[in-house]
Coordinates of C-alpha atoms in Angstrom, one line a residue:
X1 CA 0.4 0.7 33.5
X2 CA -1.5 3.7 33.9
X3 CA -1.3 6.1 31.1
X4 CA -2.2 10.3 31.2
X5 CA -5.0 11.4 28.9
X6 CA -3.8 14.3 26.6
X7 CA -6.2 16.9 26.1
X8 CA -5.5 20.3 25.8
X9 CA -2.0 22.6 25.2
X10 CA -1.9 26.2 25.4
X11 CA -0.1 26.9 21.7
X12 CA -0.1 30.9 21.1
X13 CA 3.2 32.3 20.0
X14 CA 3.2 34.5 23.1
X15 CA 2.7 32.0 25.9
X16 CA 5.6 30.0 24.2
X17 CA 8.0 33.4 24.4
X18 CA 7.0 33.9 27.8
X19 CA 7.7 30.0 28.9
X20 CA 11.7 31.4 27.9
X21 CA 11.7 34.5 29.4
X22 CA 10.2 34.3 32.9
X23 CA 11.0 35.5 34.8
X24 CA 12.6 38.2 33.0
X25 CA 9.0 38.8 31.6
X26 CA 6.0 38.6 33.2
X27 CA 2.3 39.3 32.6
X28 CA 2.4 38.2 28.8
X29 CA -1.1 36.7 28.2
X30 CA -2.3 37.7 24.8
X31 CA -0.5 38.4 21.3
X32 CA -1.6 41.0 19.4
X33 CA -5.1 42.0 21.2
X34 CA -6.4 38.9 20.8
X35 CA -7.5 36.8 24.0
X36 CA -5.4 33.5 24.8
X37 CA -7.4 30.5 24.2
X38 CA -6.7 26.9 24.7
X39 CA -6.3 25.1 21.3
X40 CA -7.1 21.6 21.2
X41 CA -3.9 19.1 20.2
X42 CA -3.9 16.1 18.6
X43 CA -0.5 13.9 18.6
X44 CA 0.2 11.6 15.8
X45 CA 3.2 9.0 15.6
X46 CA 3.8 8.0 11.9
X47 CA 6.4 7.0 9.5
X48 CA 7.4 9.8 6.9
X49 CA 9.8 9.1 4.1
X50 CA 12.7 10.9 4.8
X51 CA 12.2 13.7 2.2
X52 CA 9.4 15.5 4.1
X53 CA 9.7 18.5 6.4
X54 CA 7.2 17.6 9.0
X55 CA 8.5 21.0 11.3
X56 CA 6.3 24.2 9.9
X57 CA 4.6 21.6 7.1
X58 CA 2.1 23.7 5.2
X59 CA -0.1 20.5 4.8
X60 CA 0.0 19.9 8.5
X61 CA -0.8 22.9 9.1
X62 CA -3.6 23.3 6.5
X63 CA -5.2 20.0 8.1
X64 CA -5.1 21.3 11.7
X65 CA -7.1 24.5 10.6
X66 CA -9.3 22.9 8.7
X67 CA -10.5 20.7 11.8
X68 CA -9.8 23.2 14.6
X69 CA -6.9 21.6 16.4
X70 CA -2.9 22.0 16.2
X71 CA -1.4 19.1 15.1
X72 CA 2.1 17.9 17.1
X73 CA 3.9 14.9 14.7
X74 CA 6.3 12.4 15.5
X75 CA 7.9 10.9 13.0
X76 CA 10.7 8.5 13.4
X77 CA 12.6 7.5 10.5
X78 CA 10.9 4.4 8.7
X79 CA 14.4 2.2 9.0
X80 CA 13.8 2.2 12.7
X81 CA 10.0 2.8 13.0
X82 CA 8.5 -0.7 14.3
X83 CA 11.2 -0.6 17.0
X84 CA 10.0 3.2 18.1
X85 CA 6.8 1.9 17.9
X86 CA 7.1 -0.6 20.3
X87 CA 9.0 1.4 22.7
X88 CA 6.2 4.4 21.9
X89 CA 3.5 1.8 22.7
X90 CA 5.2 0.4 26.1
X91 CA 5.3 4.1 27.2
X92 CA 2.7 5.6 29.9
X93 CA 1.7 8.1 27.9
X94 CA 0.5 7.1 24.5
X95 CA 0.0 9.6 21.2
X96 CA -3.4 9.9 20.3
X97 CA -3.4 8.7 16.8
X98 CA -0.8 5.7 16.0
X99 CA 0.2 4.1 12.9
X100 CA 0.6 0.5 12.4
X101 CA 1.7 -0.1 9.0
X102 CA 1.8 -4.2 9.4
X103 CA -1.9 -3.5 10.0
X104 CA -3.7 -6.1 12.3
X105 CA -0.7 -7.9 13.3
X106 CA -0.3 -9.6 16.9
X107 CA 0.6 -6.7 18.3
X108 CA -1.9 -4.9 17.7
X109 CA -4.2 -7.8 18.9
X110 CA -2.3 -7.5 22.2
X111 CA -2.4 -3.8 22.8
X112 CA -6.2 -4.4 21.8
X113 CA -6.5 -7.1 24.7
X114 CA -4.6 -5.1 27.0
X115 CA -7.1 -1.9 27.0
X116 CA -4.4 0.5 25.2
X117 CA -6.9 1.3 22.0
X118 CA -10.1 2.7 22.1
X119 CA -13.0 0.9 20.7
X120 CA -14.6 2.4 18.1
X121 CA -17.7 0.6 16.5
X122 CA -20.4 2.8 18.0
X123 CA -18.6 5.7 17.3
X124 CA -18.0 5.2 13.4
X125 CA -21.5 6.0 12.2
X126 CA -21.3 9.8 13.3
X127 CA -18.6 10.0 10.5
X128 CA -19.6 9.4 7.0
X129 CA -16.7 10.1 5.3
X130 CA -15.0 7.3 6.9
X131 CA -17.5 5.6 6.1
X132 CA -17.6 6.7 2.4
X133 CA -14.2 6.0 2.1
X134 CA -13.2 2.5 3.8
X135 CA -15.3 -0.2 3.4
X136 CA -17.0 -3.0 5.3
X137 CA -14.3 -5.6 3.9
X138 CA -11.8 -3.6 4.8
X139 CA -13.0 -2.4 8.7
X140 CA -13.7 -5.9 9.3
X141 CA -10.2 -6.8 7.9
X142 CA -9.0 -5.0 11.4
X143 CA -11.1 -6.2 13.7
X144 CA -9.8 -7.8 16.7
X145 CA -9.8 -11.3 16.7
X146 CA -9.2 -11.3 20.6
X147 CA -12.1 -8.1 21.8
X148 CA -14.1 -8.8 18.4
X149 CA -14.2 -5.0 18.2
X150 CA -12.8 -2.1 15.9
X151 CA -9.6 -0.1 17.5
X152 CA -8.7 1.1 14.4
X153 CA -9.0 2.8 10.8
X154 CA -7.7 1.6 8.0
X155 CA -5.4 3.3 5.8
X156 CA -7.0 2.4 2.2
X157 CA -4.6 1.8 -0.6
X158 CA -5.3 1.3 -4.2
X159 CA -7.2 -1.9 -5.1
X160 CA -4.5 -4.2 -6.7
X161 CA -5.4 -6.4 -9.7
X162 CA -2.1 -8.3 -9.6
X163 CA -0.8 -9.6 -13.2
X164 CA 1.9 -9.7 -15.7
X165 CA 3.9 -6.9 -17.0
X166 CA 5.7 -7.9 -20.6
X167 CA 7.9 -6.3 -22.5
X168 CA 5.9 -6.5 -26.2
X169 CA 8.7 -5.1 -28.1
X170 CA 10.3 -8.4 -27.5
X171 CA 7.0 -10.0 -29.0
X172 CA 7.1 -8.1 -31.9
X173 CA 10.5 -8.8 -32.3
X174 CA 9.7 -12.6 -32.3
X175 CA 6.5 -12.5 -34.1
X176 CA 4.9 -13.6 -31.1
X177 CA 1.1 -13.0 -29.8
X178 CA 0.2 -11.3 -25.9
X179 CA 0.1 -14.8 -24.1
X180 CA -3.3 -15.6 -22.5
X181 CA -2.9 -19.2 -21.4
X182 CA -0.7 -21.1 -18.9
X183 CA 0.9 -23.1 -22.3
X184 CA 1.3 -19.8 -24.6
X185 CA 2.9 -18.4 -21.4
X186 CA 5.2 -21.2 -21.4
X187 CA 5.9 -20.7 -25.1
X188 CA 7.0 -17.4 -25.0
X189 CA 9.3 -17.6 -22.0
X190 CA 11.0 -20.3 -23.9
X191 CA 11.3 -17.8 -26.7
X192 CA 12.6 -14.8 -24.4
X193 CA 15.2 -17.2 -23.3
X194 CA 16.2 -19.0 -26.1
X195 CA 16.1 -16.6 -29.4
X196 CA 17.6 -13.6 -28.7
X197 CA 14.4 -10.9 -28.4
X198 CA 16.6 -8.2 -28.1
X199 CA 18.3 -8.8 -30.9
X200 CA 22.2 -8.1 -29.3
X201 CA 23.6 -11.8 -30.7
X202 CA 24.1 -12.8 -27.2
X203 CA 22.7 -15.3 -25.1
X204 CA 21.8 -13.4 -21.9
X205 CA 18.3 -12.6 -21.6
X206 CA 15.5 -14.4 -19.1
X207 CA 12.1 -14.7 -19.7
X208 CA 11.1 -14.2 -16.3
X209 CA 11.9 -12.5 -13.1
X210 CA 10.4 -12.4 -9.4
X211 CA 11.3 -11.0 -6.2
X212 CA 12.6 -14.3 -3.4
X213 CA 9.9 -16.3 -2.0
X214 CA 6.6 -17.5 -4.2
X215 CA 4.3 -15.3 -3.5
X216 CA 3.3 -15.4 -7.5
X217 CA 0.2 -13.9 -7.5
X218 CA -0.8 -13.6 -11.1
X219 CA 0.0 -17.3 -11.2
X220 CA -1.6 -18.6 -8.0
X221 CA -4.9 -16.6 -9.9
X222 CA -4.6 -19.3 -13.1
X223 CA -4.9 -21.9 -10.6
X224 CA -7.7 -20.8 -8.0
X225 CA -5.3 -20.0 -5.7
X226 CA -7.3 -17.4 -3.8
X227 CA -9.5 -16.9 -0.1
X228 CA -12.6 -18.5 -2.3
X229 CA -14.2 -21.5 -1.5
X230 CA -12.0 -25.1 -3.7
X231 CA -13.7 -27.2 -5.8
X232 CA -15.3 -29.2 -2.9
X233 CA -17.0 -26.4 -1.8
X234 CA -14.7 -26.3 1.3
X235 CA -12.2 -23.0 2.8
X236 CA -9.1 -24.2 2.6
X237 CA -5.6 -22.6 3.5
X238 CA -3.6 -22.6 0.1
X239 CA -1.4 -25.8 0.5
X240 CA -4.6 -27.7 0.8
X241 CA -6.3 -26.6 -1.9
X242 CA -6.8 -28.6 -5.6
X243 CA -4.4 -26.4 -7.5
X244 CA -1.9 -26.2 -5.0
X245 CA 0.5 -29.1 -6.5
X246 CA -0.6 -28.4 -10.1
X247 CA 0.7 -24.7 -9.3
X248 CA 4.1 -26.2 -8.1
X249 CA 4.6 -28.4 -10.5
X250 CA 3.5 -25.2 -13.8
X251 CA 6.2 -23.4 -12.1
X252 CA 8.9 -26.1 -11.2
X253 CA 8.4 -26.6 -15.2
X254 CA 9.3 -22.9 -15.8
X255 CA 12.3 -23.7 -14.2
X256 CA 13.4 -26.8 -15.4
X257 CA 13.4 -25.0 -18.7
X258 CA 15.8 -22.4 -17.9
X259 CA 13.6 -19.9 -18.2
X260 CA 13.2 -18.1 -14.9
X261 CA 16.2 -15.7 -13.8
X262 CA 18.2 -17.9 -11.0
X263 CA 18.4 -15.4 -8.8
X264 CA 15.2 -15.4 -8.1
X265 CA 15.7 -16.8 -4.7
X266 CA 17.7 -13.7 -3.4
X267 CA 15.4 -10.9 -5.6
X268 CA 14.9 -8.2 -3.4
X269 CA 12.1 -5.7 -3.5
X270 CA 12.0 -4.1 -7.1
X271 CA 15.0 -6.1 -8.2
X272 CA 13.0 -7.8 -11.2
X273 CA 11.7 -4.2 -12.1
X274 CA 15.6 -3.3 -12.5
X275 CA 16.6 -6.0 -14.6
X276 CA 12.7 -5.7 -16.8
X277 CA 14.2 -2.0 -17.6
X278 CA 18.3 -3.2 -17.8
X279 CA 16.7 -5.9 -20.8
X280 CA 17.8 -9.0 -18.4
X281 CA 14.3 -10.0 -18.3
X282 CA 11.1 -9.4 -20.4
X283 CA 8.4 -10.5 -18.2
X284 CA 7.6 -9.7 -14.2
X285 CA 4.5 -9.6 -12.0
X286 CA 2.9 -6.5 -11.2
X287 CA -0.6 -4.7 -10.8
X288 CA -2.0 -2.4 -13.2
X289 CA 0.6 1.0 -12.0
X290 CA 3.2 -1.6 -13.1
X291 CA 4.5 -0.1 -16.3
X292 CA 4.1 3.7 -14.6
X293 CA 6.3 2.8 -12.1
X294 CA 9.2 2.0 -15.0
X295 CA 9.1 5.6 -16.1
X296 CA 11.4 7.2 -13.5
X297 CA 14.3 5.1 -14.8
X298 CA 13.0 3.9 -18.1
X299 CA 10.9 7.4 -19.9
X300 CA 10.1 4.7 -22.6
X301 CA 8.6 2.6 -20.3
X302 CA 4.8 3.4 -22.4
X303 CA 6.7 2.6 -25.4
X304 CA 8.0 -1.1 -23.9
X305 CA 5.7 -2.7 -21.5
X306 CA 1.9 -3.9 -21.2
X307 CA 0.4 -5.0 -18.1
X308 CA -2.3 -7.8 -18.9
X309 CA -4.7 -9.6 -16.1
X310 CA -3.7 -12.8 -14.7
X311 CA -3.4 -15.8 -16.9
X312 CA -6.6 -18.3 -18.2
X313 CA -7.1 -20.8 -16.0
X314 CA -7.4 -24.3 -17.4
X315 CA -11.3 -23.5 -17.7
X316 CA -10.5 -21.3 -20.2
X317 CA -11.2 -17.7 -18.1
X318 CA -9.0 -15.3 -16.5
X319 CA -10.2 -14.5 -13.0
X320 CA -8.0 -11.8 -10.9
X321 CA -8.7 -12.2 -7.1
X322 CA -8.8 -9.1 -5.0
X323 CA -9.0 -8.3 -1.5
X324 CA -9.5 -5.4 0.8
X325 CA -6.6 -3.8 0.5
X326 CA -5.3 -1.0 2.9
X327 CA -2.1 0.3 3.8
X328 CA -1.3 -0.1 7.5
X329 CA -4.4 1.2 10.0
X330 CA -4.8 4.3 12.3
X331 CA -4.9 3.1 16.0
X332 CA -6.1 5.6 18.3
X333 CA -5.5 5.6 22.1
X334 CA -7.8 4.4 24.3
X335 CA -6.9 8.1 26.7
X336 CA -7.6 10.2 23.8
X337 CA -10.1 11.9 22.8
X338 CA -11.7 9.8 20.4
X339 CA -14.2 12.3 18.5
X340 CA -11.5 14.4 18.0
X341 CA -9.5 12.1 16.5
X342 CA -12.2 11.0 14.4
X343 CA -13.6 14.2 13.6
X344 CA -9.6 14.7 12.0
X345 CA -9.6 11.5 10.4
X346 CA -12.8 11.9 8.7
X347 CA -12.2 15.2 7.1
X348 CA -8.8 13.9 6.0
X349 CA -10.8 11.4 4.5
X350 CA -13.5 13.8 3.0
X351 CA -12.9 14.9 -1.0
X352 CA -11.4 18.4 0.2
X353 CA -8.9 16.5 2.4
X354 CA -8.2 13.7 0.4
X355 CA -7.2 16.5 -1.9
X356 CA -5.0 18.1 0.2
X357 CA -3.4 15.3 1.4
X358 CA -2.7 13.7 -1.5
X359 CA -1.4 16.4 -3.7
X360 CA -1.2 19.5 -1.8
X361 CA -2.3 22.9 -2.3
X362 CA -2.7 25.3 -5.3
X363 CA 0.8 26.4 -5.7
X364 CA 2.0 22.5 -6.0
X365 CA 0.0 22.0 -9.1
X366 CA -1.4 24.0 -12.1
X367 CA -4.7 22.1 -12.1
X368 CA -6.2 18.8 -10.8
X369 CA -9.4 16.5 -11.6
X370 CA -10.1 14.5 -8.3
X371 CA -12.7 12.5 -10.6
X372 CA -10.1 11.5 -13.7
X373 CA -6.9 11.5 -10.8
X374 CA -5.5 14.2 -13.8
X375 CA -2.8 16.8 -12.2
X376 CA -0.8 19.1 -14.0
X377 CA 2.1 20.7 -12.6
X378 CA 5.4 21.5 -12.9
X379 CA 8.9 19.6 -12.0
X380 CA 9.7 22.7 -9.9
X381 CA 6.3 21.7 -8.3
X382 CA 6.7 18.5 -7.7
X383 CA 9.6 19.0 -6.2
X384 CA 8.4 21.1 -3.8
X385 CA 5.3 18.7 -3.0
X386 CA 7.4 16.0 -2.3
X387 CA 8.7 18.1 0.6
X388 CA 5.4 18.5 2.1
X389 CA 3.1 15.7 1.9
X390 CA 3.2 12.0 0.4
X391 CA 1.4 8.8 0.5
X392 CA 2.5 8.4 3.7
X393 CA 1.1 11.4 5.1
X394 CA -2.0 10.6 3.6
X395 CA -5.0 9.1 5.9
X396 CA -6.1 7.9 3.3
X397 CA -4.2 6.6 0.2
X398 CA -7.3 5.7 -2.0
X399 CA -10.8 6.8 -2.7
X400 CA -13.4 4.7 -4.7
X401 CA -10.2 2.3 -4.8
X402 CA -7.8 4.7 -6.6
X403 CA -5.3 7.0 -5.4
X404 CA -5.0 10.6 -5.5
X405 CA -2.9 10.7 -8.6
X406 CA -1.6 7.8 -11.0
X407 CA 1.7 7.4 -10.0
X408 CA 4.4 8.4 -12.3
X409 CA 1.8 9.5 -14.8
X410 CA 3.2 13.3 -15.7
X411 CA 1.6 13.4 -19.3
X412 CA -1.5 12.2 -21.2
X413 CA 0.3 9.8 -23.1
X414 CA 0.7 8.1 -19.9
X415 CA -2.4 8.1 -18.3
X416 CA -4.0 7.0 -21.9
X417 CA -1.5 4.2 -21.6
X418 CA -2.7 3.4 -18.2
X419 CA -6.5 3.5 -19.0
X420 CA -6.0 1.3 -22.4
X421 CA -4.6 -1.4 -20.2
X422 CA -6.2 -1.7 -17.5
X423 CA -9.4 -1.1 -19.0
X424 CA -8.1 -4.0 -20.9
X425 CA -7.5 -6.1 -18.5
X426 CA -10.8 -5.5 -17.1
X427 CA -13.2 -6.2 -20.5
X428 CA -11.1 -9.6 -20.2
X429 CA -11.0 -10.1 -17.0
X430 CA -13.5 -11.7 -14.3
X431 CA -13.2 -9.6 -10.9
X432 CA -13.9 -11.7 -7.9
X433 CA -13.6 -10.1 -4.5
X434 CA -12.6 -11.6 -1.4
X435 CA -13.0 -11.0 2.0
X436 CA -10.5 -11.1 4.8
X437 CA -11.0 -14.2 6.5
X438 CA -9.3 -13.8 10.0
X439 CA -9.1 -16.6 13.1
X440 CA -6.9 -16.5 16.2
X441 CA -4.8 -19.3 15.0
X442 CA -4.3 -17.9 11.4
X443 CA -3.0 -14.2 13.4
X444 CA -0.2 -15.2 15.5
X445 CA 1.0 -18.5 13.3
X446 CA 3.8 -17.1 12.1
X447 CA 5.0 -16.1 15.0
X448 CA 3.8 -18.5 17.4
X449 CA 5.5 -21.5 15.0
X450 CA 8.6 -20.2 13.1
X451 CA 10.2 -23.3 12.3
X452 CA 7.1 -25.0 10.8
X453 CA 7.0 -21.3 8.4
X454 CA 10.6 -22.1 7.5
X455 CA 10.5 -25.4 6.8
X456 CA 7.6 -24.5 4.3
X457 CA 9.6 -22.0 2.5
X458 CA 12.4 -24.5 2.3
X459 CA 9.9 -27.1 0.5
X460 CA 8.4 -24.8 -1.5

């Protein structure tokens, strides 16, 4: 497949009039006195939410005169994105920057192996934002398993210290105490169930709720369920490990009791969030923006919810487990130019463009503290920002492992909220961080053996 390097388009207002007009017209070669010059182009295929205007986007535009190029975006909608990308990707010609929001998936190993991406390890020291901003975990979290090099840059996203979000009212309304251990757990979501916490006189609350499959994070955490070595000293994948059964068999006893919401199996995304805010449920699993993300549907969310680390493990210490996290990865085309793109990349990545990225310009906010993630703007202005940029325009969606603004957070009340628990959660918490442990085998499982992935979920 041979594909056609994409360097250079001739962009001024006047060329593009005379393009239509020839040959009505001829002779037009400059606009307004000024000489014609060739502008550099970078292409970018992404997927936008649906509520921002990528034609004549300020933002866009902003970010192409900041790093001397004109900037030509594709965006297909995000319903239909990984099948544009793979059409995109089987084309001859190739944009120069490509998202992959499933990250280092098998097809990107196989556009790696087949020469599409360029390779960028020697490249990466000459930009120090990048740098700065993604880590060593994280590139390495992209590497290909098949060339053994880098074709990509992450997209960071906010580290996530996965946990439990309760609803405390219901604990004051029971006289119970913030659970901290795997049995107080179990006492309270017998209480949730069982004695009316909201007070109604009716028996139809849960204790807890969580999206289909068991992907319990916080509760994987109480058990040493995590890309750390088992008590053997040995790496194990997480069926084989010690607390694997012991896991099972905490939560089978959850369920046995009637205390998890039976329709857990066919929870969708942010289903257990709905029925945390409708009173169904008082407990869920979240990270520490947990209780911010309530607040568009529940403005009392502050007043309702805590978010609290993972649970003690039989030890008697709470240990959250936290890996590189990004949010998809950049891909750049192996017939672009690759400084150029980098060059873009890493002032998108600098402060100044992290900025701008990640909550416009001045007339979308009053004020804003990059070091406290503190904005003040309007509603008008929000509005108006959601049109233009959002995290998934961003390059990068977190810096020092936060994002530009806490989400949801519009007043000091909330972002007090938020800093009292998850500094919380951190003073009783121990961090341990691990790494992205990729193999060939563990890349292409999934889809090399689907029926031994559903039989799994079926015994699980």
């Amino acid at each position: 497949m041979k594909k056609f390097p994409k360097r250079y388009k001739v962009i001024t207002a006047a060329v593009c009039m005379c393009s239509l007009l020839i040959p009505a017209l001829a002779g037009c070669g400059k606009a307004g006195g000024n000489d014609e010059k060739d502008t550099p182009v970078i292409t970018i295929f992404n997927r936008v939410n649906p509520e921002v205007v990528i034609e004549d986007n300020p933002i866009l535009k902003r970010l192409g005169e900041k790093t001397g190029v004109v900037i030509e975006y594709n965006a297909p909608p995000i319903n239909n994105y990984d099948e544009k990308l793979q059409i995109t990707m089987a084309s001859e010609t190739l944009p120069d920057i490509i998202y992959n929001w499933h990250a280092a998936d098998s097809y990107y190993e196989s556009w790696a192996k087949d020469g599409l991406l360029a390779e960028l390890d020697d490249k990466l020291p000459n930009y120090p934002n990048i740098l700065a901003t993604v880590s060593e975990e994280c590139l390495e979290a992209v590497r290909s398993t098949n060339t053994g090099k880098l074709h990509a840059i992450p997209k960071t996203n906010y580290d996530n210290y996965w946990g439990i979000i309760i609803n405390h009212v219901w604990l004051e309304n029971l006289s119970l105490n913030m659970p901290t251990t795997l049995e107080e757990f179990k006492e309270v979501c017998h209480a949730f169930t069982y004695n009316d916490p909201d007070g109604n006189g009716k028996d139809d609350t849960y204790a807890f709720s969580f999206e289909k499959g068991l992907s319990l994070t916080a509760f994987q955490a109480a058990f040493g369920l995590a890309d750390v070595r088992d008590t053997d000293g040995n790496y194990k994948i997480m069926q084989k490990r010690s607390g694997y059964i012991p896991y099972l068999t905490y939560i089978r006893e959850l369920y046995a009791d009637g205390v998890i919401d039976p329709e857990f199996i066919t929870n969708e995304r942010g289903t257990p969030q709905e029925k945390l805010i409708a009173g169904k449920a008082g407990i869920i699993l979240n990270h520490q923006n947990g209780v911010m993300g309530c607040l568009p549907t529940d403005p009392d969310a502050c007043e309702k919810y805590t978010y609290i680390g993972p649970l003690k493990q039989p030890g008697g210490e709470s240990v959250c487990y936290v890996s590189p996290s990004i949010w998809g990865m950049w891909m750049i085309s192996a017939d672009a130019d690759v400084d150029q793109c980098l060059s873009l990349i890493d002032y998108a990545m600098s402060d100044e463009g992290f900025q701008l990225l990640g909550v416009g310009t001045e007339e979308y906010y009053n004020s804003y503290d990059l070091k406290t993630r503190q904005i003040d703007r309007t509603e008008e202005q929000a509005q108006n920002y959601a049109k233009v940029t959002s995290g998934y325009l961003e390059f990068a969606h977190a810096k020092d492992g936060t994002s530009p603004i806490i989400a949801y957070a519009l007043t000091q009340e909330h972002i007090d909220k938020y800093n009292a628990d998850y500094n919380a959660m951190k003073e009783n918490t121990t961090i341990v961080w691990t790494p992205a442990v990729k193999a060939p085998l563990m890349t292409t499982f999934s889809n090399d053996n689907p029926d031994l992935v559903t039989k799994l979920a079926e015994y699980e």
